[in-house]
XYZ file of C-alpha atoms in Angstrom:
728
model
C -32.554 26.812 -9.328
C -28.830 25.813 -10.550
C -26.224 24.795 -8.386
C -23.586 27.663 -7.786
C -20.074 26.461 -6.848
C -18.792 26.563 -3.306
C -15.688 28.335 -1.889
C -13.849 24.948 -2.363
C -14.263 24.774 -5.582
C -13.499 28.510 -6.244
C -10.020 27.880 -4.385
C -9.083 25.416 -6.951
C -8.396 28.138 -9.436
C -5.012 28.916 -7.223
C -3.595 25.361 -7.541
C -0.439 24.806 -9.320
C -1.219 22.793 -12.218
C -4.825 24.649 -12.822
C -5.407 24.380 -16.692
C -3.221 21.475 -17.440
C -4.926 18.382 -18.765
C -3.036 15.353 -18.207
C -2.814 11.451 -19.498
C -0.778 8.926 -18.494
C 0.868 6.082 -20.338
C 2.780 3.079 -19.289
C 3.747 1.946 -15.771
C 5.630 3.560 -13.052
C 7.648 1.597 -10.095
C 6.391 2.348 -6.743
C 2.908 4.191 -8.031
C -0.326 3.267 -9.478
C -2.214 5.286 -11.924
C -4.919 6.129 -9.142
C -2.205 7.452 -6.872
C -0.985 9.679 -9.978
C -4.092 10.950 -10.888
C -5.054 11.504 -7.090
C -1.479 13.938 -7.002
C -2.462 15.789 -10.244
C -5.947 16.539 -9.601
C -5.175 17.537 -6.198
C -2.665 20.304 -7.636
C -5.778 21.555 -9.980
C -4.837 19.383 -13.138
C -7.993 17.574 -14.811
C -7.283 13.981 -16.117
C -7.837 12.436 -19.517
C -7.947 8.627 -20.332
C -7.216 9.300 -23.873
C -4.863 11.553 -25.979
C -6.898 14.124 -27.721
C -6.556 17.742 -29.121
C -7.399 19.438 -25.478
C -4.460 17.119 -23.859
C -1.662 19.393 -22.479
C 0.429 16.911 -20.873
C 1.465 13.353 -21.337
C 3.126 11.640 -18.320
C 4.994 8.839 -19.726
C 7.100 6.101 -18.580
C 10.511 5.624 -20.541
C 9.617 2.129 -21.961
C 6.343 3.551 -23.692
C 8.005 6.620 -24.952
C 10.765 4.352 -26.333
C 8.209 1.619 -28.110
C 6.418 4.338 -28.731
C 3.041 3.552 -27.188
C -0.343 4.492 -28.871
C -0.464 7.347 -26.422
C 2.881 8.573 -27.266
C 2.542 8.195 -30.714
C -1.067 10.123 -30.910
C 0.807 13.100 -28.409
C 3.596 13.481 -31.089
C 1.411 13.480 -33.939
C -1.130 16.424 -32.438
C 2.637 18.235 -31.731
C 1.552 20.666 -28.956
C 1.376 18.224 -26.301
C 4.422 18.248 -23.690
C 5.539 14.349 -23.145
C 7.257 14.644 -19.786
C 8.472 12.089 -16.960
C 6.867 11.708 -13.687
C 9.542 13.431 -12.143
C 7.688 17.114 -13.676
C 4.510 16.238 -11.476
C 6.722 15.244 -8.655
C 8.569 18.732 -8.282
C 5.136 20.089 -8.990
C 3.613 18.855 -5.814
C 7.248 19.426 -4.031
C 7.430 23.161 -4.846
C 3.636 23.706 -5.087
C 4.139 25.182 -8.398
C 4.527 24.167 -12.075
C 7.845 22.847 -12.886
C 9.212 23.738 -16.358
C 8.612 20.992 -18.925
C 11.823 21.587 -21.051
C 13.522 20.180 -18.024
C 11.685 17.076 -18.016
C 10.965 16.144 -21.552
C 11.208 12.171 -22.278
C 13.910 12.085 -25.185
C 16.330 14.272 -23.708
C 19.857 13.112 -22.320
C 19.554 15.326 -19.186
C 16.557 12.230 -18.257
C 17.751 9.267 -16.678
C 15.546 6.327 -15.784
C 16.923 6.209 -12.364
C 15.804 9.510 -11.123
C 12.262 8.798 -12.739
C 12.126 5.585 -10.560
C 13.119 7.677 -7.225
C 10.370 10.114 -7.931
C 7.928 7.290 -9.001
C 8.354 6.158 -5.277
C 7.882 9.773 -4.138
C 4.680 10.024 -5.433
C 3.114 6.880 -3.885
C 2.885 7.810 -0.567
C -0.334 5.642 0.350
C -1.678 2.318 -0.652
C -3.704 2.282 -3.728
C -7.460 1.387 -2.860
C -7.215 -1.335 -6.171
C -9.423 0.935 -8.621
C -7.932 2.736 -11.671
C -9.235 6.103 -10.988
C -8.362 9.090 -8.712
C -10.328 10.162 -5.581
C -10.687 13.810 -6.024
C -12.588 16.745 -4.942
C -15.069 17.290 -7.888
C -17.167 20.611 -8.579
C -20.716 21.065 -9.043
C -21.852 21.798 -12.689
C -24.674 23.284 -14.170
C -27.458 20.762 -14.972
C -28.551 21.265 -18.742
C -32.301 21.533 -19.307
C -33.925 18.173 -19.906
C -34.328 17.072 -23.219
C -37.049 15.482 -24.692
C -36.826 11.701 -24.240
C -36.560 9.954 -27.388
C -38.850 7.381 -28.752
C -38.054 4.822 -31.096
C -37.798 7.001 -34.199
C -34.444 7.780 -34.886
C -35.502 11.019 -36.833
C -35.467 14.020 -34.263
C -33.043 16.554 -34.366
C -30.693 17.722 -31.608
C -30.392 21.326 -30.628
C -27.142 23.206 -31.264
C -24.613 22.970 -28.633
C -22.999 26.205 -27.460
C -19.576 26.551 -27.930
C -17.750 25.890 -24.742
C -14.242 25.761 -22.950
C -13.115 22.282 -23.217
C -14.404 20.317 -19.920
C -12.893 17.729 -17.607
C -13.231 14.498 -19.588
C -12.125 11.969 -16.863
C -11.458 10.350 -13.231
C -13.229 12.361 -10.994
C -14.631 10.239 -8.339
C -15.868 10.935 -4.835
C -13.759 11.031 -1.781
C -14.408 8.206 0.975
C -15.096 10.872 3.656
C -16.934 13.315 1.061
C -20.779 11.280 2.378
C -23.881 12.801 3.005
C -24.797 14.578 6.370
C -25.112 12.108 8.871
C -26.120 11.996 12.397
C -23.675 11.617 15.398
C -24.046 8.365 17.834
C -26.660 10.711 19.856
C -28.927 11.260 17.087
C -27.587 14.979 16.719
C -27.529 16.252 12.995
C -24.506 18.399 12.053
C -25.860 21.800 10.887
C -24.553 22.741 7.758
C -24.850 25.766 4.785
C -26.408 25.318 1.488
C -22.859 25.944 -0.129
C -21.161 23.334 2.481
C -24.476 20.951 1.177
C -23.333 21.414 -2.411
C -19.851 20.615 -1.770
C -20.866 17.157 -0.607
C -22.556 16.130 -3.953
C -19.895 15.120 -6.118
C -19.799 14.198 -9.667
C -18.478 11.093 -10.987
C -17.172 10.352 -14.318
C -15.734 7.217 -15.175
C -12.507 6.827 -17.328
C -13.643 4.684 -19.502
C -10.107 2.795 -19.939
C -11.924 -0.328 -21.107
C -13.010 1.797 -24.284
C -9.413 1.435 -25.048
C -8.198 -1.554 -27.056
C -4.925 -3.228 -25.480
C -3.854 -4.124 -29.107
C -4.576 -3.335 -32.655
C -5.282 -6.962 -33.170
C -8.516 -6.920 -30.580
C -11.352 -8.299 -32.448
C -14.431 -6.086 -31.060
C -17.479 -8.130 -31.756
C -20.105 -6.926 -34.191
C -23.472 -5.690 -33.194
C -26.382 -8.500 -32.932
C -28.103 -8.277 -36.754
C -25.336 -6.549 -38.332
C -25.456 -7.564 -42.297
C -21.703 -6.954 -42.612
C -19.806 -10.258 -41.354
C -16.744 -9.461 -43.074
C -16.496 -5.771 -41.737
C -14.382 -5.153 -38.102
C -15.173 -2.327 -35.384
C -12.724 0.747 -36.092
C -10.060 1.476 -33.484
C -7.859 4.352 -33.753
C -4.151 4.963 -33.714
C -4.620 5.659 -29.893
C -6.510 2.182 -29.362
C -9.874 3.959 -29.035
C -12.702 1.535 -30.253
C -15.710 3.283 -31.603
C -18.311 1.213 -30.353
C -20.957 2.653 -28.208
C -23.884 1.194 -25.774
C -26.292 3.830 -25.032
C -29.205 3.226 -22.308
C -31.846 5.525 -21.081
C -34.678 4.592 -18.421
C -37.372 7.366 -17.891
C -39.717 6.097 -15.109
C -42.514 8.537 -15.815
C -42.761 7.420 -19.279
C -42.056 3.819 -18.789
C -39.084 4.026 -21.017
C -36.146 1.626 -20.971
C -34.775 2.163 -23.979
C -31.110 1.329 -25.898
C -28.929 2.631 -28.708
C -26.046 1.091 -30.229
C -23.539 2.582 -32.556
C -20.459 1.251 -34.415
C -17.883 2.237 -36.939
C -17.197 -0.542 -39.177
C -14.530 -0.760 -41.436
C -14.872 -3.136 -44.649
C -11.962 -5.190 -45.961
C -12.309 -3.315 -49.232
C -11.790 0.044 -47.381
C -15.306 1.020 -46.881
C -16.313 2.574 -43.801
C -19.888 2.586 -42.101
C -21.423 3.646 -39.291
C -24.229 1.180 -38.147
C -26.993 1.839 -35.213
C -29.513 -0.177 -34.001
C -32.342 1.189 -31.171
C -35.333 0.213 -29.208
C -36.963 -0.799 -26.018
C -34.288 -3.275 -23.889
C -35.204 -6.729 -24.496
C -36.415 -6.302 -28.244
C -34.085 -6.340 -31.063
C -35.187 -2.901 -32.440
C -34.471 -1.122 -35.664
C -31.762 -0.594 -37.759
C -30.186 1.959 -40.105
C -26.439 2.488 -41.892
C -26.753 6.275 -42.088
C -23.210 6.815 -43.512
C -21.277 4.969 -46.197
C -17.839 5.690 -47.888
C -14.912 7.573 -46.213
C -13.268 7.107 -42.705
C -13.893 10.807 -42.252
C -17.729 10.666 -43.441
C -18.384 7.252 -41.041
C -16.419 8.804 -38.142
C -18.602 12.232 -38.452
C -21.831 10.813 -38.597
C -20.805 8.097 -35.558
C -19.941 11.201 -33.443
C -22.846 13.296 -34.457
C -25.401 10.404 -33.677
C -23.360 9.873 -30.146
C -23.903 13.549 -29.195
C -27.531 13.609 -30.796
C -28.407 10.632 -28.201
C -26.300 11.370 -25.213
C -25.575 15.041 -25.313
C -21.781 14.508 -24.958
C -18.872 14.700 -27.491
C -17.678 11.330 -27.864
C -14.290 12.635 -26.419
C -16.419 13.169 -23.392
C -17.970 9.934 -23.468
C -17.136 9.175 -19.813
C -18.460 12.418 -18.000
C -21.560 12.071 -16.153
C -25.005 11.286 -18.307
C -27.130 14.339 -18.961
C -30.679 14.251 -17.817
C -33.296 13.220 -20.249
C -30.232 12.101 -22.508
C -29.001 8.116 -23.057
C -26.004 7.398 -20.858
C -22.788 5.749 -21.945
C -22.267 2.012 -20.914
C -18.645 1.235 -21.142
C -18.258 -2.500 -21.925
C -15.288 -4.921 -21.333
C -13.345 -5.887 -24.243
C -11.065 -8.219 -22.607
C -10.276 -11.711 -24.277
C -12.184 -13.241 -21.441
C -15.529 -11.897 -22.904
C -18.695 -13.724 -23.620
C -18.241 -13.448 -27.572
C -14.575 -14.450 -27.247
C -16.149 -17.831 -25.633
C -18.528 -18.438 -28.188
C -15.935 -17.965 -31.012
C -13.471 -19.803 -29.335
C -16.488 -22.743 -28.847
C -17.169 -22.305 -32.663
C -13.530 -22.963 -33.452
C -13.404 -26.162 -31.200
C -16.310 -27.462 -33.080
C -14.612 -26.882 -36.728
C -11.552 -28.777 -35.091
C -10.629 -32.384 -37.207
C -9.915 -35.500 -35.748
C -11.612 -37.644 -32.761
C -12.338 -35.460 -29.412
C -9.858 -35.671 -26.892
C -10.800 -37.878 -23.574
C -11.594 -35.428 -20.788
C -8.696 -35.245 -18.257
C -9.519 -36.485 -14.754
C -9.494 -34.459 -11.689
C -6.947 -34.583 -9.232
C -9.059 -32.854 -6.545
C -10.294 -34.628 -3.875
C -14.449 -35.358 -4.246
C -15.635 -32.814 -1.453
C -13.297 -30.089 -3.273
C -14.824 -30.808 -6.847
C -18.078 -30.580 -5.579
C -17.572 -27.234 -3.741
C -15.856 -25.659 -6.921
C -18.834 -26.892 -9.056
C -21.361 -24.918 -6.485
C -19.062 -21.791 -6.493
C -18.791 -21.728 -10.195
C -22.630 -23.190 -11.099
C -23.851 -20.684 -13.816
C -27.459 -21.652 -13.317
C -27.022 -19.719 -9.950
C -25.279 -17.102 -11.609
C -28.521 -16.794 -13.848
C -31.051 -17.496 -10.979
C -29.091 -14.263 -8.750
C -29.265 -11.948 -11.630
C -32.827 -12.454 -12.371
C -33.982 -12.431 -8.749
C -32.117 -9.027 -8.396
C -33.656 -7.725 -11.787
C -30.203 -7.367 -13.778
C -30.584 -7.565 -17.774
C -27.771 -10.045 -18.415
C -29.057 -9.848 -22.071
C -28.013 -6.290 -22.151
C -24.911 -6.277 -20.181
C -23.494 -10.189 -19.731
C -21.118 -10.495 -17.050
C -18.102 -10.732 -19.390
C -18.985 -7.376 -20.823
C -19.285 -5.561 -17.798
C -16.801 -3.144 -16.929
C -15.154 -2.182 -13.483
C -16.097 1.524 -14.626
C -19.685 0.718 -15.109
C -20.234 -1.004 -11.684
C -18.387 2.052 -9.990
C -20.699 4.592 -11.846
C -23.620 2.577 -10.671
C -22.323 2.760 -7.357
C -21.585 6.806 -7.492
C -25.193 6.981 -9.027
C -26.676 5.185 -5.709
C -24.281 7.703 -3.691
C -26.074 10.564 -5.303
C -29.687 9.176 -4.934
C -28.814 8.255 -1.101
C -27.385 12.093 -0.241
C -30.580 13.347 -1.426
C -32.849 10.624 0.508
C -30.698 11.439 3.452
C -31.133 15.148 3.159
C -34.539 16.383 1.642
C -33.182 19.758 0.927
C -30.207 18.705 -1.395
C -33.166 18.013 -3.919
C -33.801 21.865 -4.521
C -30.073 23.372 -3.081
C -28.303 21.227 -5.335
C -30.388 19.890 -8.229
C -33.151 22.801 -8.574
C -35.969 20.358 -8.161
C -38.787 18.838 -5.494
C -37.872 15.915 -3.643
C -39.613 13.347 -6.067
C -38.693 14.779 -8.865
C -34.878 14.862 -7.982
C -35.245 11.104 -6.788
C -37.159 9.999 -10.016
C -34.295 11.819 -12.493
C -31.230 10.098 -9.993
C -32.893 6.764 -10.327
C -33.257 7.298 -14.018
C -29.760 8.244 -14.174
C -28.991 4.798 -12.191
C -31.428 2.672 -14.613
C -29.731 3.951 -17.632
C -25.887 3.045 -15.887
C -26.966 -0.536 -14.766
C -29.466 -1.975 -17.156
C -32.565 -3.758 -15.424
C -34.845 -6.266 -16.600
C -38.322 -4.897 -16.048
C -40.387 -6.298 -19.405
C -42.948 -3.868 -20.088
C -43.210 -2.603 -16.179
C -42.883 0.968 -15.234
C -39.233 0.864 -13.756
C -39.670 1.593 -9.894
C -38.196 4.948 -8.710
C -35.490 4.122 -6.078
C -36.858 6.759 -2.873
C -35.845 5.426 0.269
C -32.772 3.715 2.113
C -34.531 0.114 1.382
C -34.665 0.650 -2.093
C -30.854 2.030 -2.057
C -29.752 -1.122 -0.268
C -31.166 -3.662 -2.402
C -29.469 -2.022 -5.595
C -26.292 -2.248 -3.301
C -26.659 -5.682 -2.655
C -26.926 -6.033 -6.738
C -23.710 -4.160 -7.453
C -22.091 -6.289 -4.988
C -23.122 -9.513 -6.132
C -22.517 -8.313 -9.701
C -18.720 -7.389 -8.602
C -18.197 -10.978 -7.205
C -19.971 -12.659 -10.056
C -17.741 -11.143 -12.578
C -14.702 -12.140 -10.920
C -16.183 -15.366 -10.593
C -16.784 -15.289 -14.345
C -13.327 -14.212 -15.297
C -12.190 -17.357 -13.447
C -14.187 -19.383 -15.089
C -12.921 -18.235 -18.354
C -9.256 -18.829 -17.339
C -9.261 -22.504 -18.375
C -10.452 -21.849 -21.856
C -7.681 -18.781 -22.455
C -5.073 -20.962 -21.117
C -5.911 -23.755 -23.284
C -5.206 -25.976 -20.202
C -5.118 -29.870 -20.394
C -6.258 -30.351 -16.850
C -9.832 -31.098 -15.847
C -11.954 -27.551 -15.805
C -12.583 -27.977 -12.014
C -8.657 -28.282 -11.321
C -8.207 -25.251 -13.578
C -10.933 -23.120 -11.825
C -9.537 -24.432 -8.340
C -6.111 -23.156 -9.637
C -7.577 -20.136 -10.351
C -9.081 -19.509 -6.985
C -4.921 -19.451 -5.590
C -5.993 -21.471 -2.303
C -2.858 -22.451 -0.469
C -4.691 -24.938 1.539
C -8.042 -26.440 1.399
C -8.673 -29.531 3.064
C -11.884 -31.101 3.678
C -12.158 -32.343 7.665
C -12.980 -35.871 8.771
C -16.336 -35.668 10.208
C -15.031 -37.755 13.016
C -12.313 -35.259 14.093
C -12.512 -33.172 16.995
C -12.116 -30.035 14.792
C -15.109 -30.865 12.626
C -17.333 -31.641 16.006
C -16.210 -28.217 17.724
C -17.104 -26.050 14.166
C -20.115 -28.012 13.741
C -21.162 -26.977 17.263
C -20.658 -23.433 16.961
C -22.685 -23.503 13.862
C -25.620 -25.445 15.329
C -25.715 -23.936 18.697
C -25.342 -20.251 17.443
C -28.807 -20.103 15.923
C -31.035 -17.222 17.118
C -34.365 -17.701 18.099
C -35.833 -15.439 15.604
C -34.144 -16.961 12.714
C -35.690 -20.804 12.824
C -32.775 -22.011 10.683
C -32.298 -25.602 10.401
C -28.735 -26.596 9.032
C -27.139 -30.117 7.781
C -23.178 -29.915 7.378
C -22.349 -31.170 4.367
C -18.319 -30.541 4.560
C -15.992 -28.551 6.383
C -12.847 -27.162 4.740
C -9.763 -25.903 6.554
C -8.705 -22.986 4.483
C -5.969 -20.892 3.807
C -5.732 -17.980 1.338
C -2.345 -17.469 -1.048
C -0.507 -14.509 0.824
C -3.373 -13.604 3.691
C -1.849 -15.147 6.605
C 1.308 -13.318 5.853
C -0.482 -9.908 5.376
C -2.350 -10.254 8.576
C 1.290 -11.187 10.457
C 3.272 -8.318 8.870
C 0.242 -5.895 9.382
C 0.197 -3.595 12.570
C -2.997 -6.084 13.326
C -0.762 -9.219 13.425
C 1.202 -7.639 16.260
C -1.615 -6.433 18.373
C -2.897 -10.016 19.956
C -5.299 -8.316 21.929
C -8.769 -9.161 21.134
C -8.712 -12.145 18.463
C -12.009 -13.837 17.683
C -13.101 -16.849 15.386
C -16.396 -15.269 13.560
C -18.897 -15.872 10.988
C -18.948 -14.245 7.859
C -22.110 -15.458 5.155
C -22.699 -14.444 1.305
C -23.929 -15.567 -1.671
C -22.403 -18.912 -3.309
C -21.938 -16.772 -6.338
C -19.743 -14.625 -4.433
C -17.194 -16.837 -3.535
C -15.152 -16.986 -6.501
C -14.284 -13.425 -5.833
C -14.119 -13.844 -1.762
C -11.677 -16.887 -2.012
C -9.548 -15.314 -4.950
C -9.211 -11.938 -3.438
C -10.533 -11.778 -0.051
C -13.280 -10.253 2.308
C -13.309 -6.613 0.548
C -14.836 -3.168 1.563
C -17.129 -1.573 -0.072
C -15.657 1.062 -2.728
C -15.425 5.101 -1.899
C -18.100 5.232 -4.795
C -21.081 3.171 -2.659
C -23.228 5.249 -0.429
C -22.386 4.832 3.271
C -25.847 5.208 4.390
C -26.133 1.549 2.854
C -24.285 0.053 5.559
C -25.346 -0.158 9.282
C -22.235 0.855 10.988
C -20.293 2.113 7.633
C -18.372 0.378 5.120
C -16.228 -2.452 6.560
C -16.414 -6.195 6.644
C -19.401 -7.604 8.816
C -18.813 -10.535 11.105
C -21.177 -11.954 13.890
C -21.116 -14.320 16.824
C -24.273 -16.250 15.679
C -23.889 -18.364 12.647
C -27.833 -18.017 12.050
C -27.244 -13.956 11.463
C -24.628 -14.796 8.791
C -26.875 -17.234 7.140
C -29.384 -14.761 6.355
C -27.036 -13.187 3.801
C -26.288 -16.965 2.031
C -29.847 -16.385 -0.235
C -29.774 -20.236 -0.144
C -33.005 -20.513 -1.715
C -30.956 -19.205 -4.653
C -28.349 -22.230 -4.707
C -30.632 -25.405 -4.202
C -30.758 -24.608 -0.514
C -27.232 -24.722 0.069
C -25.111 -22.227 1.905
C -21.365 -21.146 2.171
C -20.283 -19.798 5.501
C -17.320 -18.642 6.595
C -15.115 -18.593 10.016
C -12.776 -15.683 10.034
C -10.349 -15.198 12.296
C -10.278 -11.002 12.995
C -8.118 -8.855 15.345
C -11.062 -6.446 16.779
C -8.164 -4.406 18.788
C -9.252 -3.194 22.410
C -10.878 -1.320 23.188
C -13.778 -1.480 20.445
C -15.956 1.149 19.808
C -19.129 -0.025 21.233
C -22.675 1.398 19.621
C -26.300 0.180 20.325
C -27.439 2.309 17.280
C -26.537 2.360 13.853
C -24.360 4.953 12.631
C -23.113 5.615 9.386
C -19.956 7.363 10.472
C -18.870 4.429 12.813
C -15.870 3.656 10.749
C -14.339 7.349 11.005
C -15.203 7.835 14.401
C -13.820 4.594 15.379
C -10.351 5.842 13.558
C -10.614 9.255 15.070
C -10.635 7.433 18.523
C -7.791 5.107 17.809
C -10.192 1.939 17.673
C -9.961 -0.136 14.643
C -13.388 -1.973 14.858
C -16.916 -1.386 16.253
C -19.055 -3.690 17.912
C -22.656 -3.344 17.321
C -24.128 -4.675 20.388
C -27.134 -7.116 20.247
C -29.806 -8.228 22.791
C -28.749 -11.338 22.855
C -25.241 -13.191 22.322
C -22.895 -15.743 23.648
C -22.887 -16.301 27.418
C -19.161 -17.562 27.562
C -16.047 -17.277 25.311
C -13.248 -20.025 25.377
C -9.892 -20.224 23.451
C -10.422 -21.673 19.896
C -7.233 -24.012 20.249
C -9.198 -26.690 21.012
C -10.413 -26.675 17.362
C -6.888 -26.217 16.165
C -3.494 -25.538 17.531
C -2.769 -22.616 15.252
C -5.916 -21.081 16.755
C -4.276 -20.461 20.430
C -4.951 -17.063 21.504
C -8.029 -16.725 19.342
C -11.493 -16.525 21.203
C -14.779 -18.295 20.294
C -18.275 -18.776 21.847
C -18.283 -21.920 24.073
C -21.009 -23.663 22.749
C -21.895 -25.781 25.730
C -23.651 -22.797 27.495
C -26.636 -21.577 25.577
C -26.249 -17.775 24.138
C -28.639 -15.748 26.242
C -29.585 -11.954 27.008
C -26.649 -9.824 27.041
C -28.344 -7.067 29.451
C -27.381 -4.082 27.242
C -29.233 -1.142 27.777
C -31.118 0.460 24.766
C -30.025 -2.167 22.215
C -31.747 -1.854 18.849
C -29.901 -5.124 17.377
C -31.136 -8.637 18.186
C -27.788 -9.793 17.871
C -23.980 -8.667 18.042
C -22.086 -7.489 14.822
C -17.919 -6.576 14.532
C -17.256 -4.375 11.765
C -13.520 -4.378 10.682
C -12.563 -1.455 8.570
C -9.348 -2.639 7.397
C -8.949 -6.103 5.104
C -5.777 -6.753 6.818
C -7.513 -7.591 10.388
C -9.216 -10.507 8.848
C -7.661 -13.810 7.555
C -10.078 -16.899 6.417
C -9.684 -20.192 8.682
C -12.630 -22.382 7.643
C -15.455 -22.856 4.889
C -19.070 -24.716 5.745
C -21.100 -26.029 3.162
C -24.337 -26.375 4.708
C -27.742 -27.547 3.602
C -30.557 -25.038 4.545
């Protein structure tokens, strides 16, 4: 049974900007693209990442209009697109009615820059969450009937598509509070109607911003094996890169296939469409189905894309169609892997004797730490262990939008796993058929290396959690990989380790003297907070006192810095490969697209008072038995939300109660606490376990956890204090 729209979806027809399709160009003081998109979509508008014939409005900055930017030029060439200031959107929101465009057209004397700045500030009413797409209410669409799965042949014909009205092409994401049905703290499930259940399943469409070139001079790498080395990948006037990577996984048929399409321009003015397809991990077959004019090659490119994906090229960011290939957005930034190879080749061609490598100015312990954090072998081992196919989509080519789509696919899966009735109510299928389709969609977006083995169906919460771990690791490793490229991009005349350390933007990283009291106190905290069920054996190699740039100020200036009620020094563990991202950007909270069921007490920063609990997350076997552990100062507030059982809604529940953290109460914990000023004077007022007294039974009735967990729901609650390098 095809899903119907719920009442909430029907209500959208009455919104002020219903029928408007809006693109953005430029930067706006006091507002991010994410916040602007959220405002527009809340008024019923749909968003577009590129300017096409279906776009009705382009909201642009004065700077982009005056250049003009590629999007402005495209809108002007189309002719019937309103190019307006941000004031038009702000006043439409303020009056809950669409403002007349003529009063806000850019390039007219009545429009001054100051009013645009003021309205931009009004538009941004909340802190952006760091993503470039908006959080909105989506609509459930009818599912197309599954198409026959492609083989390795490129000859099958695609059915003729029915003419339809233009659909939303972009930027619809899932709101953080739009999670699947959850049980309350007493284990009682909320009762929902079938229509309400449908409203909880949201359709995510990644924007595809990475498919737009930042400049016309960008060099997009040719596909592997392309026999036209002098050709270039075509980029149109709006900056759209005509390079499509498609992937399809089907567990039942044991399919794990790719399809690559590029529109190429030869120096002589000849245009070609290049295609390559086959099983992931193999070279496959190739074809050049079109050679001649730009119009001919583009028609063939767009036809091939629609045949394989079921989507028009202009809507490539839409949700993948069942039984079709999924578009996998790539990153084309200068730090990508192919750029690395080009730079390496250029270096080899340089004349003259090689330069003597500069000496590092870092202390030996810091050098060794940086080497560990940016160890490429550890990256490769981690990706292989998590079954990620780095050959298909290397870290340097992995875009944030692709990771976001992966999270959303897992969220859809988790919703059905948590409430089996959604399989029939929303997808019109039996449970096993629905989760297989959703698993296929996820694998098509996030390529996995299964060899000739059948891709496993993701059919339970544990399998979802494993894939969440993969996506979180990919996000952290991508951040680290970017930092590793900085030395080459900037052509720094300093030692590579110094360059990578500078990219971390640490205000302090001081190795402690093993003979100091500070070192001794922290070592004891590690060694004496070991759970009986863990059996870890530690050797401390180094301890660093650390401070991230701006983090202490963020903490002090926040509401948490003024509480001073319940601060504790607690552990956090993660893979070594994640620390490039952790140190450069801080501990982060899972994005709204991630399934909440993958987190025991909701999405937050998880901390522990037993080091061995955090050490379990370090996966030291992937990094030569070396682990990195953080000690964090966290303001937990008073009182904390205290729970003895898992609750996926713990974060929202805590906020509703006016609490800022959750204490997952365990059976074993510290017997006594003490002031951490004994470690360092700056920690006065922060509590830590007194390890002179062994951890013991907490006597908490009904506790299902072995050990305590503390979950903070705002990144400003936590600041990093120490980093321990430990042999396990």
